[in-house]
Amino acid sequence: MEARILQGGLQRVEWTFSGRRNRIFLLGSGSGLLRLRDREAPLLGPLLVWVPAGEAGSIGFDAGSEGGWLAVPDVFLGSAMPFGAVFSQVREAVTRPIVGARLPLGDAKRHLATVATIEQELRADLPGAEEAVRHHLALLLLAIWRLSEPAARHVQPSPRVIVRSFVHLVELHAREHWTIPRYAAALGITPDRLNTAVRRATGQTPTELIHARILSQAAMLLEGTTMQIGEIAEALGFKDAAYFSRFFKREAGVSPRAHREDAAIARIPGETSYAAWP
């Protein structure tokens, strides 16, 4: 992740982006030009530009302009998403570009101060810096959502957005063993609506998807590490090794120890014939 504040330089500055990261550009004062796909948009501060990953183009700020920018990988962006009733709406809003949304001067200064704080945290790299950056980025994501005019849209997320957002939350919180009502609350919907959307899209219940993800992580640790069963149980958020072993055997049909032994045997090359001996 990168962050930078610009203090009215004497030369025009320009960035070309290929779409591998999400980008926020804030123009506090001055002017510039955004090229996105097959269109050009003149910029006159104060304003905000949001370019989601997957978009390619360029943006330039003219000499004397003041502003700032952020480049955010998808993984970090996902971990900074605000929870609660607005989660799905924010996630949906950031999938579309925002080309030069006008800002009140006070809002522009406040958002630029947030970018400056993120820049300082990244440079200092003090303990807790990642959490601090995630917190400040969440505030900017809420601002982007508000600029996308959420009131003009239906307040309920589509089933596609529900499932996509649920899968993302499972990636983040499966090891914390969130309950289905907690996932639903984070998405701003009822557990019944979550269950219906996930069943129709995947043929599985939300609980089955969560268990499948935990089982996949457990199998990876059993096969690819020398961690003890108790250590794996702790890493996956289980209260004790016995509880983890019961879960694994119920889901996989064999105990964790048997699974590890079977995986080890499968890695052993087949018997070599006598003809191959020296």
mmCIF file of N, CA, C and O in Angstrom, residues 166-221:
data_model
loop_
_atom_site.group_PDB
_atom_site.id
_atom_site.type_symbol
_atom_site.label_atom_id
_atom_site.label_comp_id
_atom_site.label_asym_id
_atom_site.label_seq_id
_atom_site.Cartn_x
_atom_site.Cartn_y
_atom_site.Cartn_z
ATOM 1 N N PHE A 166 -20.410 -12.306 1.648
ATOM 2 C CA PHE A 166 -20.355 -13.352 2.675
ATOM 3 C C PHE A 166 -19.070 -14.171 2.528
ATOM 4 O O PHE A 166 -18.368 -14.432 3.518
ATOM 5 N N VAL A 167 -18.751 -14.559 1.299
ATOM 6 C CA VAL A 167 -17.532 -15.341 1.069
ATOM 7 C C VAL A 167 -16.304 -14.550 1.515
ATOM 8 O O VAL A 167 -15.375 -15.099 2.115
ATOM 9 N N HIS A 168 -16.315 -13.255 1.247
ATOM 10 C CA HIS A 168 -15.198 -12.412 1.675
ATOM 11 C C HIS A 168 -15.088 -12.384 3.199
ATOM 12 O O HIS A 168 -13.995 -12.505 3.756
ATOM 13 N N LEU A 169 -16.215 -12.240 3.879
ATOM 14 C CA LEU A 169 -16.203 -12.221 5.342
ATOM 15 C C LEU A 169 -15.729 -13.555 5.913
ATOM 16 O O LEU A 169 -15.023 -13.592 6.926
ATOM 17 N N VAL A 170 -16.113 -14.656 5.276
ATOM 18 C CA VAL A 170 -15.669 -15.972 5.737
ATOM 19 C C VAL A 170 -14.146 -16.064 5.649
ATOM 20 O O VAL A 170 -13.493 -16.600 6.559
ATOM 21 N N GLU A 171 -13.567 -15.539 4.556
ATOM 22 C CA GLU A 171 -12.114 -15.549 4.419
ATOM 23 C C GLU A 171 -11.450 -14.805 5.579
ATOM 24 O O GLU A 171 -10.395 -15.200 6.068
ATOM 25 N N LEU A 172 -12.080 -13.733 6.026
ATOM 26 C CA LEU A 172 -11.503 -12.912 7.086
ATOM 27 C C LEU A 172 -11.749 -13.477 8.480
ATOM 28 O O LEU A 172 -10.906 -13.325 9.371
ATOM 29 N N HIS A 173 -12.903 -14.132 8.681
ATOM 30 C CA HIS A 173 -13.328 -14.423 10.051
ATOM 31 C C HIS A 173 -13.664 -15.893 10.336
ATOM 32 O O HIS A 173 -14.175 -16.189 11.419
ATOM 33 N N ALA A 174 -13.368 -16.785 9.412
ATOM 34 C CA ALA A 174 -13.668 -18.203 9.661
ATOM 35 C C ALA A 174 -12.960 -18.701 10.915
ATOM 36 O O ALA A 174 -13.521 -19.473 11.697
ATOM 37 N N ARG A 175 -11.748 -18.247 11.137
ATOM 38 C CA ARG A 175 -10.980 -18.715 12.293
ATOM 39 C C ARG A 175 -11.487 -18.122 13.604
ATOM 40 O O ARG A 175 -11.092 -18.566 14.672
ATOM 41 N N GLU A 176 -12.341 -17.099 13.500
ATOM 42 C CA GLU A 176 -12.930 -16.526 14.717
ATOM 43 C C GLU A 176 -14.264 -17.189 15.055
ATOM 44 O O GLU A 176 -14.864 -16.878 16.072
ATOM 45 N N HIS A 177 -14.710 -18.097 14.184
ATOM 46 C CA HIS A 177 -15.930 -18.873 14.411
ATOM 47 C C HIS A 177 -17.148 -17.974 14.637
ATOM 48 O O HIS A 177 -17.903 -18.151 15.596
ATOM 49 N N TRP A 178 -17.314 -17.013 13.759
ATOM 50 C CA TRP A 178 -18.511 -16.177 13.812
ATOM 51 C C TRP A 178 -19.756 -17.031 13.623
ATOM 52 O O TRP A 178 -19.754 -18.007 12.875
ATOM 53 N N THR A 179 -20.829 -16.636 14.290
ATOM 54 C CA THR A 179 -22.113 -17.296 14.087
ATOM 55 C C THR A 179 -22.776 -16.756 12.822
ATOM 56 O O THR A 179 -22.417 -15.679 12.320
ATOM 57 N N ILE A 180 -23.755 -17.485 12.300
ATOM 58 C CA ILE A 180 -24.480 -17.022 11.118
ATOM 59 C C ILE A 180 -25.189 -15.691 11.400
ATOM 60 O O ILE A 180 -25.140 -14.782 10.560
ATOM 61 N N PRO A 181 -25.840 -15.510 12.559
ATOM 62 C CA PRO A 181 -26.439 -14.191 12.839
ATOM 63 C C PRO A 181 -25.403 -13.061 12.831
ATOM 64 O O PRO A 181 -25.719 -11.947 12.413
ATOM 65 N N ARG A 182 -24.180 -13.351 13.257
ATOM 66 C CA ARG A 182 -23.166 -12.287 13.250
ATOM 67 C C ARG A 182 -22.756 -11.944 11.820
ATOM 68 O O ARG A 182 -22.570 -10.764 11.485
ATOM 69 N N TYR A 183 -22.605 -12.954 10.967
ATOM 70 C CA TYR A 183 -22.317 -12.675 9.556
ATOM 71 C C TYR A 183 -23.452 -11.861 8.946
ATOM 72 O O TYR A 183 -23.218 -10.888 8.213
ATOM 73 N N ALA A 184 -24.694 -12.255 9.239
ATOM 74 C CA ALA A 184 -25.844 -11.548 8.674
ATOM 75 C C ALA A 184 -25.876 -10.099 9.146
ATOM 76 O O ALA A 184 -26.152 -9.180 8.362
ATOM 77 N N ALA A 185 -25.580 -9.890 10.425
ATOM 78 C CA ALA A 185 -25.581 -8.525 10.965
ATOM 79 C C ALA A 185 -24.515 -7.674 10.294
ATOM 80 O O ALA A 185 -24.732 -6.494 9.994
ATOM 81 N N ALA A 186 -23.334 -8.268 10.034
ATOM 82 C CA ALA A 186 -22.266 -7.531 9.369
ATOM 83 C C ALA A 186 -22.658 -7.140 7.949
ATOM 84 O O ALA A 186 -22.210 -6.120 7.420
ATOM 85 N N LEU A 187 -23.527 -7.961 7.339
ATOM 86 C CA LEU A 187 -23.984 -7.692 5.976
ATOM 87 C C LEU A 187 -25.234 -6.815 5.945
ATOM 88 O O LEU A 187 -25.689 -6.411 4.871
ATOM 89 N N GLY A 188 -25.818 -6.576 7.116
ATOM 90 C CA GLY A 188 -27.008 -5.739 7.181
ATOM 91 C C GLY A 188 -28.266 -6.420 6.692
ATOM 92 O O GLY A 188 -29.197 -5.768 6.196
ATOM 93 N N ILE A 189 -28.336 -7.759 6.823
ATOM 94 C CA ILE A 189 -29.507 -8.524 6.395
ATOM 95 C C ILE A 189 -29.889 -9.506 7.486
ATOM 96 O O ILE A 189 -29.189 -9.641 8.492
ATOM 97 N N THR A 190 -30.990 -10.214 7.279
ATOM 98 C CA THR A 190 -31.413 -11.222 8.255
ATOM 99 C C THR A 190 -30.710 -12.550 7.971
ATOM 100 O O THR A 190 -30.296 -12.809 6.830
ATOM 101 N N PRO A 191 -30.588 -13.421 8.980
ATOM 102 C CA PRO A 191 -30.011 -14.744 8.732
ATOM 103 C C PRO A 191 -30.784 -15.532 7.682
ATOM 104 O O PRO A 191 -30.173 -16.262 6.884
ATOM 105 N N ASP A 192 -32.112 -15.397 7.657
ATOM 106 C CA ASP A 192 -32.910 -16.109 6.655
ATOM 107 C C ASP A 192 -32.560 -15.663 5.245
ATOM 108 O O ASP A 192 -32.466 -16.477 4.320
ATOM 109 N N ARG A 193 -32.377 -14.341 5.053
ATOM 110 C CA ARG A 193 -32.039 -13.850 3.716
ATOM 111 C C ARG A 193 -30.643 -14.319 3.307
ATOM 112 O O ARG A 193 -30.411 -14.672 2.151
ATOM 113 N N LEU A 194 -29.722 -14.351 4.261
ATOM 114 C CA LEU A 194 -28.383 -14.855 3.975
ATOM 115 C C LEU A 194 -28.452 -16.318 3.564
ATOM 116 O O LEU A 194 -27.844 -16.735 2.579
ATOM 117 N N ASN A 195 -29.199 -17.109 4.319
ATOM 118 C CA ASN A 195 -29.328 -18.531 4.032
ATOM 119 C C ASN A 195 -29.921 -18.761 2.641
ATOM 120 O O ASN A 195 -29.431 -19.591 1.863
ATOM 121 N N THR A 196 -30.966 -18.012 2.301
ATOM 122 C CA THR A 196 -31.625 -18.179 1.003
ATOM 123 C C THR A 196 -30.683 -17.818 -0.140
ATOM 124 O O THR A 196 -30.575 -18.553 -1.131
ATOM 125 N N ALA A 197 -29.979 -16.697 -0.011
ATOM 126 C CA ALA A 197 -29.088 -16.249 -1.084
ATOM 127 C C ALA A 197 -27.947 -17.229 -1.307
ATOM 128 O O ALA A 197 -27.615 -17.571 -2.456
ATOM 129 N N VAL A 198 -27.337 -17.711 -0.218
ATOM 130 C CA VAL A 198 -26.202 -18.628 -0.340
ATOM 131 C C VAL A 198 -26.655 -19.975 -0.892
ATOM 132 O O VAL A 198 -25.994 -20.571 -1.753
ATOM 133 N N ARG A 199 -27.804 -20.469 -0.430
ATOM 134 C CA ARG A 199 -28.313 -21.754 -0.920
ATOM 135 C C ARG A 199 -28.582 -21.703 -2.422
ATOM 136 O O ARG A 199 -28.236 -22.626 -3.176
ATOM 137 N N ARG A 200 -29.211 -20.634 -2.877
ATOM 138 C CA ARG A 200 -29.556 -20.530 -4.295
ATOM 139 C C ARG A 200 -28.317 -20.397 -5.175
ATOM 140 O O ARG A 200 -28.274 -20.890 -6.290
ATOM 141 N N ALA A 201 -27.292 -19.735 -4.657
ATOM 142 C CA ALA A 201 -26.088 -19.512 -5.458
ATOM 143 C C ALA A 201 -25.133 -20.694 -5.447
ATOM 144 O O ALA A 201 -24.445 -20.942 -6.450
ATOM 145 N N THR A 202 -25.078 -21.428 -4.342
ATOM 146 C CA THR A 202 -24.055 -22.468 -4.194
ATOM 147 C C THR A 202 -24.600 -23.861 -3.966
ATOM 148 O O THR A 202 -23.851 -24.841 -4.098
ATOM 149 N N GLY A 203 -25.862 -23.978 -3.581
ATOM 150 C CA GLY A 203 -26.414 -25.285 -3.237
ATOM 151 C C GLY A 203 -26.019 -25.739 -1.849
ATOM 152 O O GLY A 203 -26.336 -26.866 -1.453
ATOM 153 N N GLN A 204 -25.359 -24.890 -1.103
ATOM 154 C CA GLN A 204 -24.945 -25.202 0.255
ATOM 155 C C GLN A 204 -25.473 -24.152 1.216
ATOM 156 O O GLN A 204 -25.819 -23.037 0.816
ATOM 157 N N THR A 205 -25.524 -24.519 2.491
ATOM 158 C CA THR A 205 -25.911 -23.551 3.509
ATOM 159 C C THR A 205 -24.696 -22.704 3.875
ATOM 160 O O THR A 205 -23.544 -23.095 3.617
ATOM 161 N N PRO A 206 -24.906 -21.549 4.487
ATOM 162 C CA PRO A 206 -23.768 -20.755 4.955
ATOM 163 C C PRO A 206 -22.846 -21.536 5.890
ATOM 164 O O PRO A 206 -21.625 -21.442 5.791
ATOM 165 N N THR A 207 -23.443 -22.331 6.778
ATOM 166 C CA THR A 207 -22.631 -23.123 7.712
ATOM 167 C C THR A 207 -21.763 -24.126 6.970
ATOM 168 O O THR A 207 -20.586 -24.324 7.310
ATOM 169 N N GLU A 208 -22.312 -24.759 5.942
ATOM 170 C CA GLU A 208 -21.536 -25.729 5.168
ATOM 171 C C GLU A 208 -20.361 -25.059 4.458
ATOM 172 O O GLU A 208 -19.268 -25.623 4.387
ATOM 173 N N LEU A 209 -20.566 -23.855 3.956
ATOM 174 C CA LEU A 209 -19.467 -23.136 3.312
ATOM 175 C C LEU A 209 -18.376 -22.766 4.320
ATOM 176 O O LEU A 209 -17.185 -22.870 4.026
ATOM 177 N N ILE A 210 -18.798 -22.343 5.501
ATOM 178 C CA ILE A 210 -17.823 -21.992 6.542
ATOM 179 C C ILE A 210 -17.009 -23.221 6.942
ATOM 180 O O ILE A 210 -15.780 -23.183 7.036
ATOM 181 N N HIS A 211 -17.703 -24.332 7.172
ATOM 182 C CA HIS A 211 -17.014 -25.562 7.571
ATOM 183 C C HIS A 211 -16.059 -26.038 6.480
ATOM 184 O O HIS A 211 -14.954 -26.521 6.772
ATOM 185 N N ALA A 212 -16.477 -25.900 5.223
ATOM 186 C CA ALA A 212 -15.606 -26.314 4.117
ATOM 187 C C ALA A 212 -14.335 -25.484 4.082
ATOM 188 O O ALA A 212 -13.239 -25.997 3.804
ATOM 189 N N ARG A 213 -14.457 -24.194 4.382
ATOM 190 C CA ARG A 213 -13.277 -23.331 4.381
ATOM 191 C C ARG A 213 -12.340 -23.686 5.527
ATOM 192 O O ARG A 213 -11.118 -23.756 5.347
ATOM 193 N N ILE A 214 -12.894 -23.928 6.716
ATOM 194 C CA ILE A 214 -12.058 -24.310 7.854
ATOM 195 C C ILE A 214 -11.381 -25.649 7.585
ATOM 196 O O ILE A 214 -10.199 -25.843 7.883
ATOM 197 N N LEU A 215 -12.137 -26.596 7.019
ATOM 198 C CA LEU A 215 -11.577 -27.907 6.707
ATOM 199 C C LEU A 215 -10.434 -27.789 5.706
ATOM 200 O O LEU A 215 -9.404 -28.448 5.838
ATOM 201 N N SER A 216 -10.596 -26.926 4.709
ATOM 202 C CA SER A 216 -9.541 -26.719 3.714
ATOM 203 C C SER A 216 -8.279 -26.172 4.363
ATOM 204 O O SER A 216 -7.158 -26.616 4.064
ATOM 205 N N GLN A 217 -8.438 -25.221 5.265
ATOM 206 C CA GLN A 217 -7.284 -24.655 5.958
ATOM 207 C C GLN A 217 -6.624 -25.698 6.858
ATOM 208 O O GLN A 217 -5.393 -25.767 6.944
ATOM 209 N N ALA A 218 -7.444 -26.504 7.519
ATOM 210 C CA ALA A 218 -6.898 -27.542 8.390
ATOM 211 C C ALA A 218 -6.100 -28.568 7.590
ATOM 212 O O ALA A 218 -4.995 -28.962 7.985
ATOM 213 N N ALA A 219 -6.647 -29.001 6.454
ATOM 214 C CA ALA A 219 -5.953 -29.981 5.617
ATOM 215 C C ALA A 219 -4.633 -29.425 5.115
ATOM 216 O O ALA A 219 -3.620 -30.139 5.072
ATOM 217 N N MET A 220 -4.619 -28.161 4.757
ATOM 218 C CA MET A 220 -3.382 -27.531 4.282
ATOM 219 C C MET A 220 -2.314 -27.541 5.368
ATOM 220 O O MET A 220 -1.143 -27.838 5.097
ATOM 221 N N LEU A 221 -2.698 -27.239 6.604
ATOM 222 C CA LEU A 221 -1.738 -27.225 7.703
ATOM 223 C C LEU A 221 -1.272 -28.638 8.063
ATOM 224 O O LEU A 221 -0.102 -28.849 8.392
#
